[in-house]
Amino acid sequence: MSLYVMKFGGSSVGDIERMKRVAGRIADKQDEGHRCVVVVSAMGDTTDELIDQAKQLNGQPPAREMDMLMTTGEQISVALLSIAMSGIGRSAVSYTGWQAGFRTDETHGRARINDIDPRRVLESLERGQIVIVAGFQGMTVDGEITTLGRGGSDTTAVALAAAIQADVCEIYTDVDGIYSTDPRIVKTARKLNEISYDEMLELANLGAAVLHPRAVEYAKRYQVKLVVRSSFNHNEGTVVKEEASMEQGVVVSGIAYDKNVARISILGVPDVPGVLAQVFGKLAGEGVDVDIIVQSGVQDGKADFSFTVALSELAHAKKVIEGLHSELPYREVTSEDNLVKVSIVGAGMVSHPGVAAQMFDVISKEGVSIKMVSTSEIKVSCVIESGNLQKIIQALHTAYNLDTEEQAFVGGPKDRR
Amino acid sequence: MSLYVMKFGGSSVGDIERMKRVAGRIADKQDEGHRCVVVVSAMGDTTDELIDQAKQLNGQPPAREMDMLMTTGEQISVALLSIAMSGIGRSAVSYTGWQAGFRTDETHGRARINDIDPRRVLESLERGQIVIVAGFQGMTVDGEITTLGRGGSDTTAVALAAAIQADVCEIYTDVDGIYSTDPRIVKTARKLNEISYDEMLELANLGAAVLHPRAVEYAKRYQVKLVVRSSFNHNEGTVVKEEASMEQGVVVSGIAYDKNVARISILGVPDVPGVLAQVFGKLAGEGVDVDIIVQSGVQDGKADFSFTVALSELAHAKKVIEGLHSELPYREVTSEDNLVKVSIVGAGMVSHPGVAAQMFDVISKEGVSIKMVSTSEIKVSCVIESGNLQKIIQALHTAYNLDTEEQAFVGGPKDRR
């Protein structure tokens, strides 16, 4: 008998029929002899509808009140799922985030979990009940209701799994698991049986929307064994854990891409100390996240440098740079918005030098030029023109021996939380 | 500067436009120099929609889980109303029932308030905030979420007004106030300026749906000054308070009716001690509420007696009586379902004997026969055939000098909670 935490996202409980299917799924797990704690998100579009109503009343609704509003979505889900469980003869109990013991800081809208007191959850398990906990929410020491922000329900599941020392934390979603790359782009993409926390973290940060990086960090910190699997079928899914038992000989585990990339270049900048700090300090102060930064060599006391920002922030970032002109006498600012960032990720890279060189070689053999490069211990990213995305991902996928014969399963819309 | 509790029902906040109107109304009150605590019900049909979803999952959903589900309705209302208040530049804060300090017993679905700790409400008032509290809900000492059942939001408002020693508790609804009788039946019905707690209690128990009897009882016990008024206009409304300052010379304040009435007669029952206790004990045990009971004289050691039950419970009640036949050898059971109960209510009756006789006289002059009678200190009820309802109410209304020239305002659908 194992203790499972099972997390179901909003699309998995999007309507009454899906809710029933999830209830059946949990009952199956219990029938296998396991104890179950379930974490659920708000149903389908509930959250968007609530936000829409709030915006009609107030263009800038206070974060505290938005938390009061939004947390009802998960409370409805847990109550209905508990009602569904008892409808099929199972003893179940639902808890809000605060009832389940989630104590957070006071940052409404994106609160951090301070600690979890899972006493009531454990007591209910003792009584043989299936425990259903609202994801995405908690309470401050002053009794204020908070939400955990993006990735909040995944984080709830992982943190709760750590707090109650669950054997496994299963993340049910609308895809079969973690893929070697996006199956919509590469038909021969293969589902990974295992992946390390670090690899998952890189993939999640690179835009693989299946798991939120925050939840992966939490899982890594508390060594929670994660399984990502589909709520629509019984396929095995992907195990995320420490790398010790990783598959042998795999250098690159997955290939990710990010279309939300734009490049800004500042040309002819005086090469004096503190210039980079000035530019990127200003951008950070304006809330613009910068990803890759490349500085060219200095000529005649002037340097060029380029960096990437999210495409959606390009206009804002350019305005910030233009506003700096009086203090920073650069020659010219240019930008490009038809870009994509392709990344290879693999824990095996650490011990295999030359992986980056191989990537550059594959890309150049396809006649595509690399605009920018960035590397980490287990990742190499190249920025290329977006028109080449499919060709390059396919070529890399084949070059790193990731192709499979199977046809990938790709489900419905991605879960938001 | 006074401290107001303002309660708005579900139809008053039924959509975004109405929500905005309510927000404006509260702002007006604040502009008059008053402090405001607001109690709100769930928006329009929210509750029905949630119940419908639950029933699709489970024909008999557990009461605890229904409370988890239903309380989200009020939480959405308070959050949205608070967001609306800040949208028009007012500092507001919303609280769930448990945050506002409502501690209840453990009877899910119809919990009783044990006590209220209004500390957070008072602190927010100190800070100059408008405090918006979810009606209808509370929490047990074990941290379980409960609902107060029928009339719960009215009761929340009155109980909170008592706890924070508010000067007035205003119940905003879809009618202008308490009427001398139903304005849909009698065009010359007049709005009462004042009414006593006891009269209001009788009227509420007799089916005048504007205020729930439980809230009136609470107001009487804690001497909370109630005002019932419309959320759609600025008319004065009806003040409900102790009878000291009641209008002089008024004997009958209002006329109520109840169509949900049926009569059961048990004929030829042996006149032995304990028969009544046997019959009505059994009915009570089966959950059948009995209203008027009449026993005829005894002949040949046999008696007849009749009683009224809710029309909706007639079939059930008859089945219970028939099941008693082996223990209780009566001759026959008959029933009537085309009935209505008409009641006159007035605190002045106590000092005016002959009010009942006048009522019987008015009814008999209209050629209508009285089937059953019941009286209390401030009420006389007669059961008549339902076809005569309009004629009799109009005649009584005129006879007791209740007619007015004004046309009554009658609003939209009644609030449920």
PDB file of N, CA, C and O in Angstrom, chain A residues 31-87:
ATOM      1  N   ASP A  31      -8.765   1.016  -5.248  1.00  0.00           N
ATOM      2  CA  ASP A  31      -8.985  -0.422  -5.387  1.00  0.00           C
ATOM      3  C   ASP A  31      -7.673  -1.193  -5.513  1.00  0.00           C
ATOM      4  O   ASP A  31      -7.610  -2.387  -5.191  1.00  0.00           O
ATOM      5  N   GLU A  32      -6.644  -0.520  -6.012  1.00  0.00           N
ATOM      6  CA  GLU A  32      -5.327  -1.166  -6.089  1.00  0.00           C
ATOM      7  C   GLU A  32      -4.668  -1.241  -4.711  1.00  0.00           C
ATOM      8  O   GLU A  32      -3.546  -1.720  -4.580  1.00  0.00           O
ATOM      9  N   GLY A  33      -5.367  -0.704  -3.700  1.00  0.00           N
ATOM     10  CA  GLY A  33      -4.844  -0.821  -2.340  1.00  0.00           C
ATOM     11  C   GLY A  33      -4.097   0.399  -1.836  1.00  0.00           C
ATOM     12  O   GLY A  33      -3.450   0.342  -0.798  1.00  0.00           O
ATOM     13  N   HIS A  34      -4.191   1.512  -2.570  1.00  0.00           N
ATOM     14  CA  HIS A  34      -3.423   2.686  -2.190  1.00  0.00           C
ATOM     15  C   HIS A  34      -4.281   3.719  -1.457  1.00  0.00           C
ATOM     16  O   HIS A  34      -5.498   3.745  -1.597  1.00  0.00           O
ATOM     17  N   ARG A  35      -3.614   4.576  -0.687  1.00  0.00           N
ATOM     18  CA  ARG A  35      -4.278   5.728  -0.082  1.00  0.00           C
ATOM     19  C   ARG A  35      -4.081   6.930  -1.002  1.00  0.00           C
ATOM     20  O   ARG A  35      -3.008   7.091  -1.590  1.00  0.00           O
ATOM     21  N   CYS A  36      -5.109   7.765  -1.114  1.00  0.00           N
ATOM     22  CA  CYS A  36      -5.079   8.824  -2.124  1.00  0.00           C
ATOM     23  C   CYS A  36      -5.358  10.197  -1.528  1.00  0.00           C
ATOM     24  O   CYS A  36      -6.360  10.394  -0.838  1.00  0.00           O
ATOM     25  N   VAL A  37      -4.475  11.138  -1.837  1.00  0.00           N
ATOM     26  CA  VAL A  37      -4.746  12.555  -1.620  1.00  0.00           C
ATOM     27  C   VAL A  37      -4.789  13.188  -3.005  1.00  0.00           C
ATOM     28  O   VAL A  37      -3.899  12.956  -3.820  1.00  0.00           O
ATOM     29  N   VAL A  38      -5.842  13.952  -3.274  1.00  0.00           N
ATOM     30  CA  VAL A  38      -6.051  14.481  -4.614  1.00  0.00           C
ATOM     31  C   VAL A  38      -5.966  16.005  -4.561  1.00  0.00           C
ATOM     32  O   VAL A  38      -6.525  16.620  -3.654  1.00  0.00           O
ATOM     33  N   VAL A  39      -5.265  16.587  -5.507  1.00  0.00           N
ATOM     34  CA  VAL A  39      -5.216  18.052  -5.618  1.00  0.00           C
ATOM     35  C   VAL A  39      -5.876  18.434  -6.937  1.00  0.00           C
ATOM     36  O   VAL A  39      -5.592  17.822  -7.963  1.00  0.00           O
ATOM     37  N   VAL A  40      -6.788  19.414  -6.900  1.00  0.00           N
ATOM     38  CA  VAL A  40      -7.541  19.767  -8.097  1.00  0.00           C
ATOM     39  C   VAL A  40      -7.447  21.265  -8.366  1.00  0.00           C
ATOM     40  O   VAL A  40      -7.392  22.079  -7.444  1.00  0.00           O
ATOM     41  N   SER A  41      -7.450  21.602  -9.643  1.00  0.00           N
ATOM     42  CA  SER A  41      -7.529  23.001 -10.077  1.00  0.00           C
ATOM     43  C   SER A  41      -8.989  23.384 -10.294  1.00  0.00           C
ATOM     44  O   SER A  41      -9.878  22.556 -10.189  1.00  0.00           O
ATOM     45  N   ALA A  42      -9.197  24.650 -10.632  1.00  0.00           N
ATOM     46  CA  ALA A  42     -10.545  25.112 -10.980  1.00  0.00           C
ATOM     47  C   ALA A  42     -10.967  24.477 -12.298  1.00  0.00           C
ATOM     48  O   ALA A  42     -10.148  24.182 -13.162  1.00  0.00           O
ATOM     49  N   MET A  43     -12.279  24.270 -12.440  1.00  0.00           N
ATOM     50  CA  MET A  43     -12.814  23.640 -13.642  1.00  0.00           C
ATOM     51  C   MET A  43     -12.627  24.540 -14.865  1.00  0.00           C
ATOM     52  O   MET A  43     -13.025  25.705 -14.839  1.00  0.00           O
ATOM     53  N   GLY A  44     -12.074  23.964 -15.913  1.00  0.00           N
ATOM     54  CA  GLY A  44     -12.005  24.605 -17.229  1.00  0.00           C
ATOM     55  C   GLY A  44     -11.839  26.111 -17.222  1.00  0.00           C
ATOM     56  O   GLY A  44     -10.818  26.633 -16.780  1.00  0.00           O
ATOM     57  N   ASP A  45     -12.869  26.816 -17.679  1.00  0.00           N
ATOM     58  CA  ASP A  45     -12.773  28.260 -17.873  1.00  0.00           C
ATOM     59  C   ASP A  45     -13.218  29.079 -16.671  1.00  0.00           C
ATOM     60  O   ASP A  45     -13.326  30.302 -16.764  1.00  0.00           O
ATOM     61  N   THR A  46     -13.501  28.430 -15.545  1.00  0.00           N
ATOM     62  CA  THR A  46     -14.020  29.138 -14.381  1.00  0.00           C
ATOM     63  C   THR A  46     -13.195  30.367 -14.044  1.00  0.00           C
ATOM     64  O   THR A  46     -13.719  31.465 -13.838  1.00  0.00           O
ATOM     65  N   THR A  47     -11.882  30.168 -13.982  1.00  0.00           N
ATOM     66  CA  THR A  47     -10.983  31.252 -13.586  1.00  0.00           C
ATOM     67  C   THR A  47     -11.101  32.436 -14.535  1.00  0.00           C
ATOM     68  O   THR A  47     -11.209  33.591 -14.100  1.00  0.00           O
ATOM     69  N   ASP A  48     -11.107  32.147 -15.833  1.00  0.00           N
ATOM     70  CA  ASP A  48     -11.203  33.232 -16.812  1.00  0.00           C
ATOM     71  C   ASP A  48     -12.517  33.990 -16.667  1.00  0.00           C
ATOM     72  O   ASP A  48     -12.555  35.206 -16.782  1.00  0.00           O
ATOM     73  N   GLU A  49     -13.594  33.251 -16.388  1.00  0.00           N
ATOM     74  CA  GLU A  49     -14.894  33.911 -16.234  1.00  0.00           C
ATOM     75  C   GLU A  49     -14.899  34.838 -15.023  1.00  0.00           C
ATOM     76  O   GLU A  49     -15.443  35.936 -15.070  1.00  0.00           O
ATOM     77  N   LEU A  50     -14.303  34.383 -13.924  1.00  0.00           N
ATOM     78  CA  LEU A  50     -14.249  35.219 -12.723  1.00  0.00           C
ATOM     79  C   LEU A  50     -13.412  36.469 -12.984  1.00  0.00           C
ATOM     80  O   LEU A  50     -13.794  37.574 -12.590  1.00  0.00           O
ATOM     81  N   ILE A  51     -12.278  36.294 -13.648  1.00  0.00           N
ATOM     82  CA  ILE A  51     -11.427  37.455 -13.962  1.00  0.00           C
ATOM     83  C   ILE A  51     -12.204  38.441 -14.820  1.00  0.00           C
ATOM     84  O   ILE A  51     -12.169  39.657 -14.598  1.00  0.00           O
ATOM     85  N   ASP A  52     -12.932  37.911 -15.785  1.00  0.00           N
ATOM     86  CA  ASP A  52     -13.698  38.765 -16.683  1.00  0.00           C
ATOM     87  C   ASP A  52     -14.724  39.598 -15.913  1.00  0.00           C
ATOM     88  O   ASP A  52     -14.866  40.806 -16.128  1.00  0.00           O
ATOM     89  N   GLN A  53     -15.425  38.956 -14.971  1.00  0.00           N
ATOM     90  CA  GLN A  53     -16.413  39.691 -14.166  1.00  0.00           C
ATOM     91  C   GLN A  53     -15.738  40.787 -13.341  1.00  0.00           C
ATOM     92  O   GLN A  53     -16.232  41.910 -13.251  1.00  0.00           O
ATOM     93  N   ALA A  54     -14.606  40.452 -12.748  1.00  0.00           N
ATOM     94  CA  ALA A  54     -13.896  41.432 -11.925  1.00  0.00           C
ATOM     95  C   ALA A  54     -13.478  42.639 -12.758  1.00  0.00           C
ATOM     96  O   ALA A  54     -13.643  43.790 -12.343  1.00  0.00           O
ATOM     97  N   LYS A  55     -12.976  42.368 -13.962  1.00  0.00           N
ATOM     98  CA  LYS A  55     -12.486  43.454 -14.825  1.00  0.00           C
ATOM     99  C   LYS A  55     -13.617  44.379 -15.258  1.00  0.00           C
ATOM    100  O   LYS A  55     -13.402  45.564 -15.510  1.00  0.00           O
ATOM    101  N   GLN A  56     -14.822  43.817 -15.348  1.00  0.00           N
ATOM    102  CA  GLN A  56     -15.974  44.662 -15.698  1.00  0.00           C
ATOM    103  C   GLN A  56     -16.293  45.644 -14.577  1.00  0.00           C
ATOM    104  O   GLN A  56     -16.906  46.677 -14.788  1.00  0.00           O
ATOM    105  N   LEU A  57     -15.903  45.294 -13.365  1.00  0.00           N
ATOM    106  CA  LEU A  57     -16.211  46.149 -12.215  1.00  0.00           C
ATOM    107  C   LEU A  57     -15.066  47.088 -11.876  1.00  0.00           C
ATOM    108  O   LEU A  57     -15.272  48.118 -11.229  1.00  0.00           O
ATOM    109  N   ASN A  58     -13.850  46.706 -12.313  1.00  0.00           N
ATOM    110  CA  ASN A  58     -12.683  47.456 -11.865  1.00  0.00           C
ATOM    111  C   ASN A  58     -11.503  47.038 -12.727  1.00  0.00           C
ATOM    112  O   ASN A  58     -11.092  45.881 -12.699  1.00  0.00           O
ATOM    113  N   GLY A  59     -10.964  47.992 -13.490  1.00  0.00           N
ATOM    114  CA  GLY A  59      -9.848  47.686 -14.383  1.00  0.00           C
ATOM    115  C   GLY A  59      -8.630  47.177 -13.632  1.00  0.00           C
ATOM    116  O   GLY A  59      -7.849  46.389 -14.152  1.00  0.00           O
ATOM    117  N   GLN A  60      -8.477  47.624 -12.388  1.00  0.00           N
ATOM    118  CA  GLN A  60      -7.329  47.192 -11.586  1.00  0.00           C
ATOM    119  C   GLN A  60      -7.794  46.667 -10.234  1.00  0.00           C
ATOM    120  O   GLN A  60      -7.630  47.336  -9.208  1.00  0.00           O
ATOM    121  N   PRO A  61      -8.387  45.493 -10.227  1.00  0.00           N
ATOM    122  CA  PRO A  61      -8.923  44.947  -8.977  1.00  0.00           C
ATOM    123  C   PRO A  61      -7.806  44.669  -7.971  1.00  0.00           C
ATOM    124  O   PRO A  61      -6.730  44.202  -8.356  1.00  0.00           O
ATOM    125  N   PRO A  62      -8.041  44.962  -6.684  1.00  0.00           N
ATOM    126  CA  PRO A  62      -7.007  44.714  -5.676  1.00  0.00           C
ATOM    127  C   PRO A  62      -6.655  43.226  -5.603  1.00  0.00           C
ATOM    128  O   PRO A  62      -7.532  42.365  -5.683  1.00  0.00           O
ATOM    129  N   ALA A  63      -5.366  42.955  -5.446  1.00  0.00           N
ATOM    130  CA  ALA A  63      -4.889  41.564  -5.464  1.00  0.00           C
ATOM    131  C   ALA A  63      -5.533  40.748  -4.350  1.00  0.00           C
ATOM    132  O   ALA A  63      -5.869  39.580  -4.537  1.00  0.00           O
ATOM    133  N   ARG A  64      -5.721  41.353  -3.166  1.00  0.00           N
ATOM    134  CA  ARG A  64      -6.335  40.613  -2.061  1.00  0.00           C
ATOM    135  C   ARG A  64      -7.734  40.131  -2.433  1.00  0.00           C
ATOM    136  O   ARG A  64      -8.118  38.997  -2.147  1.00  0.00           O
ATOM    137  N   GLU A  65      -8.511  41.010  -3.064  1.00  0.00           N
ATOM    138  CA  GLU A  65      -9.887  40.649  -3.418  1.00  0.00           C
ATOM    139  C   GLU A  65      -9.908  39.657  -4.572  1.00  0.00           C
ATOM    140  O   GLU A  65     -10.785  38.786  -4.637  1.00  0.00           O
ATOM    141  N   MET A  66      -8.942  39.771  -5.483  1.00  0.00           N
ATOM    142  CA  MET A  66      -8.862  38.779  -6.557  1.00  0.00           C
ATOM    143  C   MET A  66      -8.590  37.391  -5.976  1.00  0.00           C
ATOM    144  O   MET A  66      -9.120  36.392  -6.463  1.00  0.00           O
ATOM    145  N   ASP A  67      -7.787  37.330  -4.928  1.00  0.00           N
ATOM    146  CA  ASP A  67      -7.536  36.029  -4.290  1.00  0.00           C
ATOM    147  C   ASP A  67      -8.809  35.469  -3.656  1.00  0.00           C
ATOM    148  O   ASP A  67      -9.089  34.274  -3.757  1.00  0.00           O
ATOM    149  N   MET A  68      -9.588  36.348  -3.002  1.00  0.00           N
ATOM    150  CA  MET A  68     -10.878  35.920  -2.451  1.00  0.00           C
ATOM    151  C   MET A  68     -11.739  35.330  -3.571  1.00  0.00           C
ATOM    152  O   MET A  68     -12.416  34.322  -3.391  1.00  0.00           O
ATOM    153  N   LEU A  69     -11.714  36.006  -4.719  1.00  0.00           N
ATOM    154  CA  LEU A  69     -12.557  35.604  -5.845  1.00  0.00           C
ATOM    155  C   LEU A  69     -12.063  34.294  -6.464  1.00  0.00           C
ATOM    156  O   LEU A  69     -12.826  33.337  -6.625  1.00  0.00           O
ATOM    157  N   MET A  70     -10.784  34.264  -6.799  1.00  0.00           N
ATOM    158  CA  MET A  70     -10.245  33.145  -7.574  1.00  0.00           C
ATOM    159  C   MET A  70     -10.261  31.830  -6.801  1.00  0.00           C
ATOM    160  O   MET A  70     -10.428  30.770  -7.400  1.00  0.00           O
ATOM    161  N   THR A  71     -10.049  31.888  -5.497  1.00  0.00           N
ATOM    162  CA  THR A  71      -9.975  30.644  -4.731  1.00  0.00           C
ATOM    163  C   THR A  71     -11.310  29.901  -4.706  1.00  0.00           C
ATOM    164  O   THR A  71     -11.340  28.721  -4.388  1.00  0.00           O
ATOM    165  N   THR A  72     -12.400  30.586  -5.052  1.00  0.00           N
ATOM    166  CA  THR A  72     -13.680  29.872  -5.114  1.00  0.00           C
ATOM    167  C   THR A  72     -13.654  28.819  -6.219  1.00  0.00           C
ATOM    168  O   THR A  72     -14.331  27.803  -6.114  1.00  0.00           O
ATOM    169  N   GLY A  73     -12.892  29.064  -7.276  1.00  0.00           N
ATOM    170  CA  GLY A  73     -12.842  28.119  -8.394  1.00  0.00           C
ATOM    171  C   GLY A  73     -12.400  26.739  -7.939  1.00  0.00           C
ATOM    172  O   GLY A  73     -13.036  25.725  -8.252  1.00  0.00           O
ATOM    173  N   GLU A  74     -11.326  26.681  -7.171  1.00  0.00           N
ATOM    174  CA  GLU A  74     -10.822  25.391  -6.683  1.00  0.00           C
ATOM    175  C   GLU A  74     -11.747  24.821  -5.616  1.00  0.00           C
ATOM    176  O   GLU A  74     -11.897  23.611  -5.488  1.00  0.00           O
ATOM    177  N   GLN A  75     -12.366  25.704  -4.821  1.00  0.00           N
ATOM    178  CA  GLN A  75     -13.270  25.197  -3.778  1.00  0.00           C
ATOM    179  C   GLN A  75     -14.464  24.486  -4.419  1.00  0.00           C
ATOM    180  O   GLN A  75     -14.913  23.444  -3.935  1.00  0.00           O
ATOM    181  N   ILE A  76     -14.967  25.039  -5.518  1.00  0.00           N
ATOM    182  CA  ILE A  76     -16.057  24.381  -6.249  1.00  0.00           C
ATOM    183  C   ILE A  76     -15.578  23.015  -6.763  1.00  0.00           C
ATOM    184  O   ILE A  76     -16.261  21.999  -6.614  1.00  0.00           O
ATOM    185  N   SER A  77     -14.389  22.976  -7.337  1.00  0.00           N
ATOM    186  CA  SER A  77     -13.857  21.714  -7.874  1.00  0.00           C
ATOM    187  C   SER A  77     -13.739  20.639  -6.803  1.00  0.00           C
ATOM    188  O   SER A  77     -14.149  19.500  -7.020  1.00  0.00           O
ATOM    189  N   VAL A  78     -13.156  20.985  -5.655  1.00  0.00           N
ATOM    190  CA  VAL A  78     -12.946  19.945  -4.635  1.00  0.00           C
ATOM    191  C   VAL A  78     -14.279  19.464  -4.073  1.00  0.00           C
ATOM    192  O   VAL A  78     -14.455  18.270  -3.830  1.00  0.00           O
ATOM    193  N   ALA A  79     -15.230  20.397  -3.883  1.00  0.00           N
ATOM    194  CA  ALA A  79     -16.532  19.989  -3.359  1.00  0.00           C
ATOM    195  C   ALA A  79     -17.219  19.050  -4.352  1.00  0.00           C
ATOM    196  O   ALA A  79     -17.717  17.988  -3.976  1.00  0.00           O
ATOM    197  N   LEU A  80     -17.236  19.433  -5.622  1.00  0.00           N
ATOM    198  CA  LEU A  80     -17.902  18.595  -6.628  1.00  0.00           C
ATOM    199  C   LEU A  80     -17.206  17.238  -6.763  1.00  0.00           C
ATOM    200  O   LEU A  80     -17.873  16.205  -6.865  1.00  0.00           O
ATOM    201  N   LEU A  81     -15.888  17.233  -6.738  1.00  0.00           N
ATOM    202  CA  LEU A  81     -15.189  15.953  -6.875  1.00  0.00           C
ATOM    203  C   LEU A  81     -15.457  15.055  -5.666  1.00  0.00           C
ATOM    204  O   LEU A  81     -15.653  13.847  -5.808  1.00  0.00           O
ATOM    205  N   SER A  82     -15.532  15.655  -4.479  1.00  0.00           N
ATOM    206  CA  SER A  82     -15.849  14.878  -3.285  1.00  0.00           C
ATOM    207  C   SER A  82     -17.271  14.317  -3.378  1.00  0.00           C
ATOM    208  O   SER A  82     -17.533  13.166  -3.015  1.00  0.00           O
ATOM    209  N   ILE A  83     -18.190  15.153  -3.883  1.00  0.00           N
ATOM    210  CA  ILE A  83     -19.576  14.716  -4.080  1.00  0.00           C
ATOM    211  C   ILE A  83     -19.616  13.576  -5.101  1.00  0.00           C
ATOM    212  O   ILE A  83     -20.339  12.588  -4.928  1.00  0.00           O
ATOM    213  N   ALA A  84     -18.804  13.688  -6.157  1.00  0.00           N
ATOM    214  CA  ALA A  84     -18.737  12.622  -7.160  1.00  0.00           C
ATOM    215  C   ALA A  84     -18.193  11.329  -6.541  1.00  0.00           C
ATOM    216  O   ALA A  84     -18.685  10.242  -6.841  1.00  0.00           O
ATOM    217  N   MET A  85     -17.178  11.441  -5.688  1.00  0.00           N
ATOM    218  CA  MET A  85     -16.611  10.254  -5.039  1.00  0.00           C
ATOM    219  C   MET A  85     -17.666   9.544  -4.196  1.00  0.00           C
ATOM    220  O   MET A  85     -17.811   8.328  -4.255  1.00  0.00           O
ATOM    221  N   SER A  86     -18.408  10.325  -3.396  1.00  0.00           N
ATOM    222  CA  SER A  86     -19.413   9.670  -2.558  1.00  0.00           C
ATOM    223  C   SER A  86     -20.552   9.143  -3.422  1.00  0.00           C
ATOM    224  O   SER A  86     -21.220   8.191  -3.039  1.00  0.00           O
ATOM    225  N   GLY A  87     -20.748   9.742  -4.603  1.00  0.00           N
ATOM    226  CA  GLY A  87     -21.751   9.241  -5.541  1.00  0.00           C
ATOM    227  C   GLY A  87     -21.442   7.835  -6.024  1.00  0.00           C
ATOM    228  O   GLY A  87     -22.337   7.089  -6.423  1.00  0.00           O
TER     229      GLY A  87
END
